[in-house]
């Protein structure tokens, strides 16, 4: 959807980029006043910052964990408990990154000044369905994080025993520093 928004903004500002058939599909109705309405807003800026922060945090986690970073909830051969870097702030920083990314995405894509809002995409049945699917996906993803955290903690606790207990005392927060 971000690619759609970028195309609409660029082709509205630079009409020579417009492919008329595609543009009419993406911009229903009169588009003469569209460019001033689709603009960078505080919700877009904040959402973009959250997307960037979430992405950078996940990249730091990938880098720190190396081949131990998997999408499966498993212990690998020669697995080590990583407790430094982002893992010294919260025990599940990659999930925090996913949370930040998801919230940022929703703010940037559906906030005021966005293509979705300013082109009235919510006014169309397909727009409602697609928007609700996007929101449901992001909410489901975030909800699953809260289910996975205790399961992952249990696997780590069973594998690393005293080392895990010492880490949880030093790093008491699972997902949000100072909160949870």
PDB file of C-alpha atoms in Angstrom:
ATOM      1  CA  UNK A   1       0.000   0.000   0.000  1.00  0.00           C
ATOM      2  CA  UNK A   2       2.912   2.332   0.588  1.00  0.00           C
ATOM      3  CA  UNK A   3       3.951   1.807  -3.033  1.00  0.00           C
ATOM      4  CA  UNK A   4       0.451   2.834  -4.123  1.00  0.00           C
ATOM      5  CA  UNK A   5       0.649   5.987  -2.030  1.00  0.00           C
ATOM      6  CA  UNK A   6       4.088   6.844  -3.423  1.00  0.00           C
ATOM      7  CA  UNK A   7       2.831   6.318  -6.987  1.00  0.00           C
ATOM      8  CA  UNK A   8      -0.253   8.492  -6.420  1.00  0.00           C
ATOM      9  CA  UNK A   9       1.757  11.329  -4.873  1.00  0.00           C
ATOM     10  CA  UNK A  10       4.452  11.253  -7.565  1.00  0.00           C
ATOM     11  CA  UNK A  11       2.064  10.916 -10.490  1.00  0.00           C
ATOM     12  CA  UNK A  12      -0.205  13.654  -9.148  1.00  0.00           C
ATOM     13  CA  UNK A  13       2.762  16.001  -8.805  1.00  0.00           C
ATOM     14  CA  UNK A  14       4.340  14.827 -12.080  1.00  0.00           C
ATOM     15  CA  UNK A  15       1.492  13.945 -14.467  1.00  0.00           C
ATOM     16  CA  UNK A  16       3.864  12.531 -17.097  1.00  0.00           C
ATOM     17  CA  UNK A  17       4.315   9.537 -14.745  1.00  0.00           C
ATOM     18  CA  UNK A  18       0.604   8.733 -14.839  1.00  0.00           C
ATOM     19  CA  UNK A  19      -0.586   5.579 -16.490  1.00  0.00           C
ATOM     20  CA  UNK A  20      -4.183   6.789 -16.927  1.00  0.00           C
ATOM     21  CA  UNK A  21      -5.885   3.424 -16.409  1.00  0.00           C
ATOM     22  CA  UNK A  22      -3.937   2.661 -13.215  1.00  0.00           C
ATOM     23  CA  UNK A  23      -4.241   6.206 -11.899  1.00  0.00           C
ATOM     24  CA  UNK A  24      -8.048   6.193 -12.343  1.00  0.00           C
ATOM     25  CA  UNK A  25      -8.235   2.908 -10.440  1.00  0.00           C
ATOM     26  CA  UNK A  26      -6.210   4.289  -7.539  1.00  0.00           C
ATOM     27  CA  UNK A  27      -7.671   7.799  -7.444  1.00  0.00           C
ATOM     28  CA  UNK A  28     -11.448   7.715  -7.707  1.00  0.00           C
ATOM     29  CA  UNK A  29     -13.242  10.931  -8.677  1.00  0.00           C
ATOM     30  CA  UNK A  30     -11.697  14.336  -9.332  1.00  0.00           C
ATOM     31  CA  UNK A  31      -8.004  14.434  -8.472  1.00  0.00           C
ATOM     32  CA  UNK A  32      -7.308  18.120  -9.122  1.00  0.00           C
ATOM     33  CA  UNK A  33      -7.072  18.978  -5.440  1.00  0.00           C
ATOM     34  CA  UNK A  34      -5.564  15.673  -4.336  1.00  0.00           C
ATOM     35  CA  UNK A  35      -1.907  16.648  -3.987  1.00  0.00           C
ATOM     36  CA  UNK A  36      -2.469  19.295  -1.292  1.00  0.00           C
ATOM     37  CA  UNK A  37      -4.559  16.799   0.691  1.00  0.00           C
ATOM     38  CA  UNK A  38      -2.103  13.902   0.527  1.00  0.00           C
ATOM     39  CA  UNK A  39       0.815  15.154   2.543  1.00  0.00           C
ATOM     40  CA  UNK A  40       3.137  14.388   5.400  1.00  0.00           C
ATOM     41  CA  UNK A  41       1.180  14.642   8.643  1.00  0.00           C
ATOM     42  CA  UNK A  42       2.181  14.097  12.269  1.00  0.00           C
ATOM     43  CA  UNK A  43       0.590  10.614  12.215  1.00  0.00           C
ATOM     44  CA  UNK A  44       2.536   9.718   9.061  1.00  0.00           C
ATOM     45  CA  UNK A  45       5.773  11.064  10.514  1.00  0.00           C
ATOM     46  CA  UNK A  46       5.313   9.298  13.848  1.00  0.00           C
ATOM     47  CA  UNK A  47       4.225   6.096  12.076  1.00  0.00           C
ATOM     48  CA  UNK A  48       7.277   6.238   9.816  1.00  0.00           C
ATOM     49  CA  UNK A  49       9.560   6.741  12.825  1.00  0.00           C
ATOM     50  CA  UNK A  50       7.996   3.700  14.512  1.00  0.00           C
ATOM     51  CA  UNK A  51       8.464   1.642  11.335  1.00  0.00           C
ATOM     52  CA  UNK A  52      12.118   2.699  11.155  1.00  0.00           C
ATOM     53  CA  UNK A  53      12.730   2.041  14.871  1.00  0.00           C
ATOM     54  CA  UNK A  54      11.016  -1.357  14.719  1.00  0.00           C
ATOM     55  CA  UNK A  55      12.975  -2.368  11.639  1.00  0.00           C
ATOM     56  CA  UNK A  56      16.311  -1.255  13.116  1.00  0.00           C
ATOM     57  CA  UNK A  57      15.570  -3.072  16.373  1.00  0.00           C
ATOM     58  CA  UNK A  58      14.737  -6.301  14.530  1.00  0.00           C
ATOM     59  CA  UNK A  59      17.908  -5.976  12.441  1.00  0.00           C
ATOM     60  CA  UNK A  60      19.937  -5.515  15.631  1.00  0.00           C
ATOM     61  CA  UNK A  61      18.326  -8.690  17.000  1.00  0.00           C
ATOM     62  CA  UNK A  62      19.093 -10.654  13.823  1.00  0.00           C
ATOM     63  CA  UNK A  63      22.664  -9.423  14.010  1.00  0.00           C
ATOM     64  CA  UNK A  64      23.063 -10.267  17.701  1.00  0.00           C
ATOM     65  CA  UNK A  65      21.479 -13.725  17.500  1.00  0.00           C
ATOM     66  CA  UNK A  66      23.016 -14.780  14.200  1.00  0.00           C
ATOM     67  CA  UNK A  67      21.928 -18.271  13.136  1.00  0.00           C
ATOM     68  CA  UNK A  68      20.119 -18.760  16.446  1.00  0.00           C
ATOM     69  CA  UNK A  69      17.461 -16.287  15.289  1.00  0.00           C
ATOM     70  CA  UNK A  70      14.673 -18.413  13.851  1.00  0.00           C
ATOM     71  CA  UNK A  71      10.953 -18.152  13.379  1.00  0.00           C
ATOM     72  CA  UNK A  72      10.513 -21.568  14.969  1.00  0.00           C
ATOM     73  CA  UNK A  73      10.281 -21.791  18.717  1.00  0.00           C
ATOM     74  CA  UNK A  74      13.236 -24.132  19.169  1.00  0.00           C
ATOM     75  CA  UNK A  75      16.627 -24.611  20.732  1.00  0.00           C
ATOM     76  CA  UNK A  76      19.419 -25.257  18.261  1.00  0.00           C
ATOM     77  CA  UNK A  77      22.569 -27.293  18.700  1.00  0.00           C
ATOM     78  CA  UNK A  78      25.147 -25.203  20.610  1.00  0.00           C
ATOM     79  CA  UNK A  79      22.447 -22.636  21.412  1.00  0.00           C
ATOM     80  CA  UNK A  80      23.570 -19.875  23.758  1.00  0.00           C
ATOM     81  CA  UNK A  81      21.406 -17.533  25.786  1.00  0.00           C
ATOM     82  CA  UNK A  82      21.990 -14.027  24.419  1.00  0.00           C
ATOM     83  CA  UNK A  83      21.676 -11.464  27.203  1.00  0.00           C
ATOM     84  CA  UNK A  84      23.526  -8.422  25.869  1.00  0.00           C
ATOM     85  CA  UNK A  85      22.766  -5.757  23.286  1.00  0.00           C
ATOM     86  CA  UNK A  86      19.021  -5.263  22.846  1.00  0.00           C
ATOM     87  CA  UNK A  87      18.485  -8.387  24.973  1.00  0.00           C
ATOM     88  CA  UNK A  88      19.840  -6.511  27.998  1.00  0.00           C
ATOM     89  CA  UNK A  89      16.940  -4.025  27.821  1.00  0.00           C
ATOM     90  CA  UNK A  90      13.999  -6.385  27.268  1.00  0.00           C
ATOM     91  CA  UNK A  91      13.987 -10.150  26.905  1.00  0.00           C
ATOM     92  CA  UNK A  92      12.126 -10.151  23.591  1.00  0.00           C
ATOM     93  CA  UNK A  93      13.339  -7.070  21.693  1.00  0.00           C
ATOM     94  CA  UNK A  94      12.551  -8.523  18.277  1.00  0.00           C
ATOM     95  CA  UNK A  95       8.897  -8.749  19.268  1.00  0.00           C
ATOM     96  CA  UNK A  96       9.050  -5.149  20.472  1.00  0.00           C
ATOM     97  CA  UNK A  97      10.402  -4.291  17.017  1.00  0.00           C
ATOM     98  CA  UNK A  98       7.468  -6.089  15.400  1.00  0.00           C
ATOM     99  CA  UNK A  99       5.055  -4.211  17.665  1.00  0.00           C
ATOM    100  CA  UNK A 100       6.612  -0.838  16.788  1.00  0.00           C
ATOM    101  CA  UNK A 101       6.575  -1.672  13.081  1.00  0.00           C
ATOM    102  CA  UNK A 102       2.923  -2.789  13.149  1.00  0.00           C
ATOM    103  CA  UNK A 103       1.659   0.267  15.008  1.00  0.00           C
ATOM    104  CA  UNK A 104       3.726   2.546  12.778  1.00  0.00           C
ATOM    105  CA  UNK A 105       2.401   0.915   9.635  1.00  0.00           C
ATOM    106  CA  UNK A 106      -1.206   1.430  10.682  1.00  0.00           C
ATOM    107  CA  UNK A 107      -0.575   5.068  11.599  1.00  0.00           C
ATOM    108  CA  UNK A 108       1.257   5.830   8.350  1.00  0.00           C
ATOM    109  CA  UNK A 109      -1.165   4.017   6.054  1.00  0.00           C
ATOM    110  CA  UNK A 110      -4.482   4.966   7.582  1.00  0.00           C
ATOM    111  CA  UNK A 111      -3.804   8.316   9.260  1.00  0.00           C
ATOM    112  CA  UNK A 112      -5.030  11.693   8.099  1.00  0.00           C
ATOM    113  CA  UNK A 113      -3.396  12.899   4.902  1.00  0.00           C
ATOM    114  CA  UNK A 114      -2.807   9.335   3.682  1.00  0.00           C
ATOM    115  CA  UNK A 115      -3.909   8.008   0.300  1.00  0.00           C
ATOM    116  CA  UNK A 116      -6.385   5.755   2.082  1.00  0.00           C
ATOM    117  CA  UNK A 117      -8.083   8.658   3.836  1.00  0.00           C
ATOM    118  CA  UNK A 118      -7.822  11.383   1.210  1.00  0.00           C
ATOM    119  CA  UNK A 119      -8.938   9.271  -1.762  1.00  0.00           C
ATOM    120  CA  UNK A 120     -11.919   7.991   0.225  1.00  0.00           C
ATOM    121  CA  UNK A 121     -10.892   4.353  -0.070  1.00  0.00           C
ATOM    122  CA  UNK A 122     -12.931   3.584   3.074  1.00  0.00           C
ATOM    123  CA  UNK A 123     -16.055   4.664   1.129  1.00  0.00           C
ATOM    124  CA  UNK A 124     -15.849   1.658  -1.193  1.00  0.00           C
ATOM    125  CA  UNK A 125     -16.799  -1.913  -0.192  1.00  0.00           C
ATOM    126  CA  UNK A 126     -13.511  -3.350  -1.482  1.00  0.00           C
ATOM    127  CA  UNK A 127     -11.611  -0.568   0.308  1.00  0.00           C
ATOM    128  CA  UNK A 128     -13.359  -1.424   3.571  1.00  0.00           C
ATOM    129  CA  UNK A 129     -12.590  -5.118   3.130  1.00  0.00           C
ATOM    130  CA  UNK A 130      -8.925  -4.533   2.243  1.00  0.00           C
ATOM    131  CA  UNK A 131      -8.456  -2.000   5.040  1.00  0.00           C
ATOM    132  CA  UNK A 132     -10.068  -4.243   7.621  1.00  0.00           C
ATOM    133  CA  UNK A 133      -7.983  -7.207   6.460  1.00  0.00           C
ATOM    134  CA  UNK A 134      -4.827  -5.117   6.841  1.00  0.00           C
ATOM    135  CA  UNK A 135      -5.833  -3.939  10.307  1.00  0.00           C
ATOM    136  CA  UNK A 136      -6.903  -7.448  11.358  1.00  0.00           C
ATOM    137  CA  UNK A 137      -3.582  -8.879  10.175  1.00  0.00           C
ATOM    138  CA  UNK A 138      -1.529  -6.338  12.130  1.00  0.00           C
ATOM    139  CA  UNK A 139      -3.685  -6.723  15.259  1.00  0.00           C
ATOM    140  CA  UNK A 140      -3.435 -10.528  14.991  1.00  0.00           C
ATOM    141  CA  UNK A 141       0.324 -10.318  14.624  1.00  0.00           C
ATOM    142  CA  UNK A 142       0.650  -8.152  17.727  1.00  0.00           C
ATOM    143  CA  UNK A 143      -1.752 -10.408  19.660  1.00  0.00           C
ATOM    144  CA  UNK A 144       0.329 -13.457  18.755  1.00  0.00           C
ATOM    145  CA  UNK A 145       3.389 -11.764  20.220  1.00  0.00           C
ATOM    146  CA  UNK A 146       1.715 -11.685  23.615  1.00  0.00           C
ATOM    147  CA  UNK A 147       0.937 -15.407  23.275  1.00  0.00           C
ATOM    148  CA  UNK A 148       4.424 -16.323  22.103  1.00  0.00           C
ATOM    149  CA  UNK A 149       6.378 -14.436  24.793  1.00  0.00           C
ATOM    150  CA  UNK A 150       5.416 -16.768  27.692  1.00  0.00           C
ATOM    151  CA  UNK A 151       5.894 -19.847  25.490  1.00  0.00           C
ATOM    152  CA  UNK A 152       9.371 -18.696  24.483  1.00  0.00           C
ATOM    153  CA  UNK A 153      10.243 -17.843  28.081  1.00  0.00           C
ATOM    154  CA  UNK A 154       9.262 -21.370  29.131  1.00  0.00           C
ATOM    155  CA  UNK A 155      11.449 -22.974  26.433  1.00  0.00           C
ATOM    156  CA  UNK A 156      14.399 -20.771  27.411  1.00  0.00           C
ATOM    157  CA  UNK A 157      13.866 -21.401  31.122  1.00  0.00           C
ATOM    158  CA  UNK A 158      13.794 -25.177  30.602  1.00  0.00           C
ATOM    159  CA  UNK A 159      16.979 -25.078  28.528  1.00  0.00           C
ATOM    160  CA  UNK A 160      19.089 -22.531  30.393  1.00  0.00           C
ATOM    161  CA  UNK A 161      17.731 -22.928  33.953  1.00  0.00           C
ATOM    162  CA  UNK A 162      19.836 -20.825  36.398  1.00  0.00           C
ATOM    163  CA  UNK A 163      21.333 -18.713  33.617  1.00  0.00           C
ATOM    164  CA  UNK A 164      17.808 -17.802  32.471  1.00  0.00           C
ATOM    165  CA  UNK A 165      16.723 -16.970  36.044  1.00  0.00           C
ATOM    166  CA  UNK A 166      19.755 -14.681  36.490  1.00  0.00           C
ATOM    167  CA  UNK A 167      18.947 -12.962  33.187  1.00  0.00           C
ATOM    168  CA  UNK A 168      15.307 -12.389  34.173  1.00  0.00           C
ATOM    169  CA  UNK A 169      16.440 -10.720  37.391  1.00  0.00           C
ATOM    170  CA  UNK A 170      18.816  -8.455  35.465  1.00  0.00           C
ATOM    171  CA  UNK A 171      16.320  -7.910  32.606  1.00  0.00           C
ATOM    172  CA  UNK A 172      12.873  -8.139  34.207  1.00  0.00           C
ATOM    173  CA  UNK A 173      10.837  -6.719  31.315  1.00  0.00           C
ATOM    174  CA  UNK A 174       9.646  -9.034  28.600  1.00  0.00           C
ATOM    175  CA  UNK A 175       8.550  -6.630  25.891  1.00  0.00           C
ATOM    176  CA  UNK A 176       8.192  -2.999  26.975  1.00  0.00           C
ATOM    177  CA  UNK A 177      10.931  -1.399  29.091  1.00  0.00           C
ATOM    178  CA  UNK A 178       9.543  -0.352  32.459  1.00  0.00           C
ATOM    179  CA  UNK A 179       6.056  -1.709  31.698  1.00  0.00           C
ATOM    180  CA  UNK A 180       5.865  -5.408  30.696  1.00  0.00           C
TER     181      UNK A 180
END
